[in-house]
N, CA, C and O of each residue as an XYZ file, in Angstrom:
316
protein
N     -73.010   -132.543     84.183
C     -72.776   -131.349     83.869
C     -71.578   -130.813     84.756
O     -70.868   -129.841     84.497
N     -71.497   -131.703     85.927
C     -70.133   -131.438     87.106
C     -68.778   -132.050     86.435
O     -67.695   -131.850     86.985
N     -68.872   -132.767     85.284
C     -67.804   -133.118     84.890
C     -66.878   -131.819     83.651
O     -65.714   -131.873     83.255
N     -67.780   -130.945     83.385
C     -67.403   -129.770     82.773
C     -67.400   -128.888     83.649
O     -67.659   -127.851     83.037
N     -67.270   -128.660     84.683
C     -67.305   -127.618     85.718
C     -68.611   -127.007     86.272
O     -68.507   -126.040     87.027
N     -69.539   -127.375     86.034
C     -70.970   -126.703     85.938
C     -71.791   -127.157     87.204
O     -72.101   -128.327     87.429
N     -72.043   -126.282     87.850
C     -72.694   -126.481     88.966
C     -74.362   -125.836     88.974
O     -74.700   -124.669     88.774
N     -75.108   -126.856     89.232
C     -76.637   -126.425     88.841
C     -77.342   -125.989     90.083
O     -77.160   -126.558     91.159
N     -78.394   -124.667     89.877
C     -79.038   -124.297     90.592
C     -80.295   -124.839     91.006
O     -80.703   -125.185     92.115
N     -81.038   -124.837     89.401
C     -82.316   -125.637     89.319
C     -82.705   -125.709     88.034
O     -82.101   -125.152     87.118
N     -83.872   -126.491     87.883
C     -84.125   -127.182     86.759
C     -85.884   -126.906     86.519
O     -86.770   -127.123     87.346
N     -86.034   -126.359     85.104
C     -87.138   -126.060     84.687
C     -87.889   -126.617     83.640
O     -87.811   -126.247     82.468
N     -88.690   -127.598     84.108
C     -89.367   -128.388     82.808
C     -90.792   -127.668     82.318
O     -91.377   -126.877     83.057
N     -91.153   -127.930     81.353
C     -92.380   -127.290     80.996
C     -93.386   -128.221     80.374
O     -92.916   -128.764     79.374
N     -94.556   -128.557     80.636
C     -95.437   -129.640     80.595
C     -95.630   -129.504     78.990
O     -95.776   -128.385     78.498
N     -95.627   -130.785     78.110
C     -96.048   -130.755     76.778
C     -94.582   -130.091     75.995
O     -94.575   -130.033     74.765
N     -93.692   -129.735     76.579
C     -92.326   -129.075     75.846
C     -91.162   -130.307     75.849
O     -91.029   -131.050     76.822
N     -90.421   -130.409     74.747
C     -89.159   -131.345     74.679
C     -88.110   -130.681     75.266
O     -87.002   -131.177     75.471
N     -88.501   -129.391     75.581
C     -87.165   -128.420     76.310
C     -86.916   -128.556     77.644
O     -87.746   -129.136     78.344
N     -85.907   -128.117     78.114
C     -86.212   -127.937     79.278
C     -84.892   -127.026     79.843
O     -83.917   -126.972     79.094
N     -84.837   -126.329     81.106
C     -83.882   -125.339     81.301
C     -83.171   -125.801     82.676
O     -83.651   -126.510     83.560
N     -82.037   -125.269     82.617
C     -80.749   -125.445     83.848
C     -80.376   -124.082     83.942
O     -79.878   -123.358     83.079
N     -80.757   -123.785     85.375
C     -79.864   -122.556     86.091
C     -78.452   -122.651     86.842
O     -78.496   -122.906     88.045
N     -77.420   -122.498     86.340
C     -76.436   -122.837     87.046
C     -76.105   -121.583     88.221
O     -76.505   -120.430     88.381
N     -75.157   -122.485     88.924
C     -74.855   -121.310     90.307
C     -74.183   -120.373     89.944
O     -74.058   -119.489     90.792
N     -73.552   -120.173     88.730
C     -72.915   -118.678     88.149
C     -73.986   -117.770     87.815
O     -73.726   -116.590     87.578
N     -75.516   -118.342     87.761
C     -76.414   -117.394     87.490
C     -76.613   -117.240     85.697
O     -77.021   -116.123     85.380
N     -76.479   -117.786     85.032
C     -76.844   -118.067     83.798
C     -77.617   -119.456     83.415
O     -77.582   -120.447     84.143
N     -78.274   -119.397     82.251
C     -79.403   -120.752     82.032
C     -78.424   -121.365     80.733
O     -77.561   -120.814     80.050
N     -78.886   -122.530     80.730
C     -78.908   -123.449     79.838
C     -79.873   -124.153     79.246
O     -80.345   -124.895     80.107
N     -80.543   -124.344     77.976
C     -81.404   -124.776     77.184
C     -81.214   -125.876     76.479
O     -80.720   -125.868     75.351
N     -81.572   -126.853     77.061
C     -81.285   -128.437     76.419
C     -82.926   -128.930     76.004
O     -83.964   -128.520     76.522
N     -82.783   -129.856     74.995
C     -83.888   -130.580     74.540
C     -84.002   -132.292     75.051
O     -82.972   -132.864     75.410
N     -85.059   -132.870     75.043
C     -85.038   -134.476     75.229
C     -85.044   -134.906     73.764
O     -85.244   -136.114     73.637
N     -84.875   -134.223     72.613
C     -85.146   -134.807     71.476
C     -83.707   -134.886     70.674
O     -83.563   -134.991     69.456
N     -82.641   -134.803     71.723
C     -81.284   -135.079     71.322
C     -80.306   -135.414     72.442
O     -80.469   -134.932     73.563
N     -79.262   -136.256     72.151
C     -78.740   -136.750     73.083
C     -78.230   -135.959     74.045
O     -77.429   -135.077     73.736
N     -78.621   -136.160     75.359
C     -77.793   -135.081     76.407
C     -76.389   -135.325     76.066
O     -75.902   -134.319     75.550
N     -75.698   -136.141     76.150
C     -74.349   -136.580     76.157
C     -73.717   -135.177     75.105
O     -72.860   -134.365     75.453
N     -74.398   -135.223     73.851
C     -73.840   -134.589     72.576
C     -73.970   -132.790     72.974
O     -73.250   -131.838     72.672
N     -75.118   -132.892     73.701
C     -75.243   -131.366     73.924
C     -74.302   -130.817     74.982
O     -73.670   -129.774     74.813
N     -74.225   -131.649     76.213
C     -73.008   -131.475     76.828
C     -71.765   -131.102     76.325
O     -71.093   -130.146     76.713
N     -71.447   -132.008     75.320
C     -70.243   -131.992     74.579
C     -70.104   -130.441     73.916
O     -69.126   -129.712     74.079
N     -71.535   -130.049     72.985
C     -71.656   -128.507     72.426
C     -71.492   -127.532     73.838
O     -70.764   -126.541     73.782
N     -71.914   -127.736     74.570
C     -71.724   -126.655     75.638
C     -70.154   -126.177     76.088
O     -69.665   -125.050     76.155
N     -69.482   -127.731     76.414
C     -68.497   -127.146     77.007
C     -67.396   -126.855     75.618
O     -66.445   -126.111     75.861
N     -67.475   -127.234     74.668
C     -66.809   -126.437     73.382
C     -67.168   -125.495     73.500
O     -66.295   -124.840     74.069
N     -68.390   -124.652     73.216
C     -68.379   -123.223     73.360
C     -67.911   -122.708     74.579
O     -67.319   -121.630     74.622
N     -68.101   -123.308     75.448
C     -67.588   -122.626     76.639
C     -66.133   -122.355     76.510
O     -65.699   -121.223     76.723
N     -65.270   -123.453     76.134
C     -64.129   -122.956     76.097
C     -63.458   -122.577     74.622
O     -62.260   -122.302     74.563
N     -64.128   -122.578     73.676
C     -63.593   -121.976     72.444
C     -64.276   -120.680     72.429
O     -63.615   -119.657     72.250
N     -65.404   -120.641     72.582
C     -66.183   -119.098     71.925
C     -66.028   -118.219     73.248
O     -65.348   -117.199     73.136
N     -66.624   -118.531     74.565
C     -67.196   -117.917     75.434
C     -65.945   -117.492     76.327
O     -65.976   -116.331     76.734
N     -64.866   -118.261     76.680
C     -63.873   -118.269     77.369
C     -63.918   -116.978     78.637
O     -64.928   -116.710     79.287
N     -63.184   -116.601     78.717
C     -63.293   -115.544     79.848
C     -64.521   -114.598     80.196
O     -64.731   -113.892     81.183
N     -65.351   -114.860     78.898
C     -66.587   -113.721     79.111
C     -67.936   -114.768     79.969
O     -69.143   -114.572     79.823
N     -67.413   -115.677     80.697
C     -67.864   -116.366     81.328
C     -69.341   -115.885     82.252
O     -70.509   -116.274     82.263
N     -68.532   -114.809     83.003
C     -68.876   -114.339     84.136
C     -70.253   -113.329     83.583
O     -71.125   -112.892     84.334
N     -70.182   -113.123     82.210
C     -71.257   -111.792     81.494
C     -72.461   -112.749     81.096
O     -73.648   -112.462     80.942
N     -71.985   -113.644     81.007
C     -72.934   -114.926     80.069
C     -74.237   -115.034     80.932
O     -74.185   -115.038     82.162
N     -75.509   -115.129     80.169
C     -76.951   -115.128     80.211
C     -77.693   -116.071     79.988
O     -78.540   -116.390     80.822
N     -77.510   -116.938     78.461
C     -78.056   -118.119     78.198
C     -77.433   -118.706     76.992
O     -77.329   -118.165     75.891
N     -77.019   -119.919     77.354
C     -76.566   -120.939     75.971
C     -77.400   -121.776     75.586
O     -77.865   -122.358     76.566
N     -77.967   -122.247     74.325
C     -79.083   -122.516     73.791
C     -78.643   -123.894     73.382
O     -77.998   -123.509     72.406
N     -78.495   -125.122     73.363
C     -77.696   -126.361     73.002
C     -78.458   -127.314     72.237
O     -78.074   -128.472     72.075
N     -79.573   -126.833     71.743
C     -80.828   -127.868     71.450
C     -80.645   -128.304     70.029
O     -80.918   -129.466     69.729
N     -80.177   -127.408     69.078
C     -79.840   -127.845     67.805
C     -78.208   -128.127     67.362
O     -77.184   -127.504     67.644
N     -78.399   -129.133     66.687
C     -77.197   -129.790     66.695
C     -76.511   -128.917     65.238
O     -77.087   -128.589     64.201
N     -74.885   -128.695     65.715
C     -74.419   -127.813     65.114
C     -74.777   -126.065     65.065
O     -74.295   -125.163     64.381
N     -75.797   -126.078     66.074
C     -75.556   -124.434     66.238
C     -76.142   -124.019     67.396
O     -77.349   -124.047     67.637
N     -75.287   -123.642     68.093
C     -75.089   -123.007     69.458
C     -75.629   -121.557     69.332
O     -75.439   -120.982     68.261
N     -76.291   -120.911     70.339
C     -76.754   -119.893     70.660
C     -76.118   -119.340     72.109
O     -75.977   -119.963     73.161
N     -75.848   -118.214     71.852
C     -75.691   -117.797     73.752
C     -75.925   -116.112     73.670
O     -75.968   -115.543     72.579
N     -76.038   -115.545     74.679
C     -76.154   -114.373     75.055
C     -75.755   -114.136     76.128
O     -75.773   -114.895     77.096
N     -75.166   -112.561     76.049
C     -74.628   -111.942     77.344
C     -75.774   -111.061     78.246
O     -76.913   -110.810     77.852
N     -75.317   -110.743     79.271
C     -76.147   -110.022     80.337
C     -75.898   -108.374     79.493
O     -76.771   -107.511     79.586
N     -75.202   -108.244     79.065
C     -74.852   -106.591     78.417
C     -75.287   -106.290     77.231
O     -75.351   -105.178     76.707
N     -75.744   -107.847     76.601
C     -75.836   -107.474     75.083
C     -74.768   -107.878     74.134
O     -75.031   -107.814     72.933
N     -73.959   -108.159     74.399
C     -72.564   -107.961     73.507
C     -71.972   -109.533     73.681
O     -70.905   -109.853     73.156
């Protein structure tokens, strides 16, 4: 993630789940899955950060990159 400018704060794994969550130093979370290429998920994350989120990154709460071609994200203020 450092190659796209994201610094990690923590990593959470749930036993029996194919998914894991990363907390960034900026205070927002990223949800990944072991069922897909991590490289592709990071590429999707980079794309959504540059093209959709842009300057709203400080308001970001969660980005879910588990599903190919479908990214979900939420903001702290709900917008």
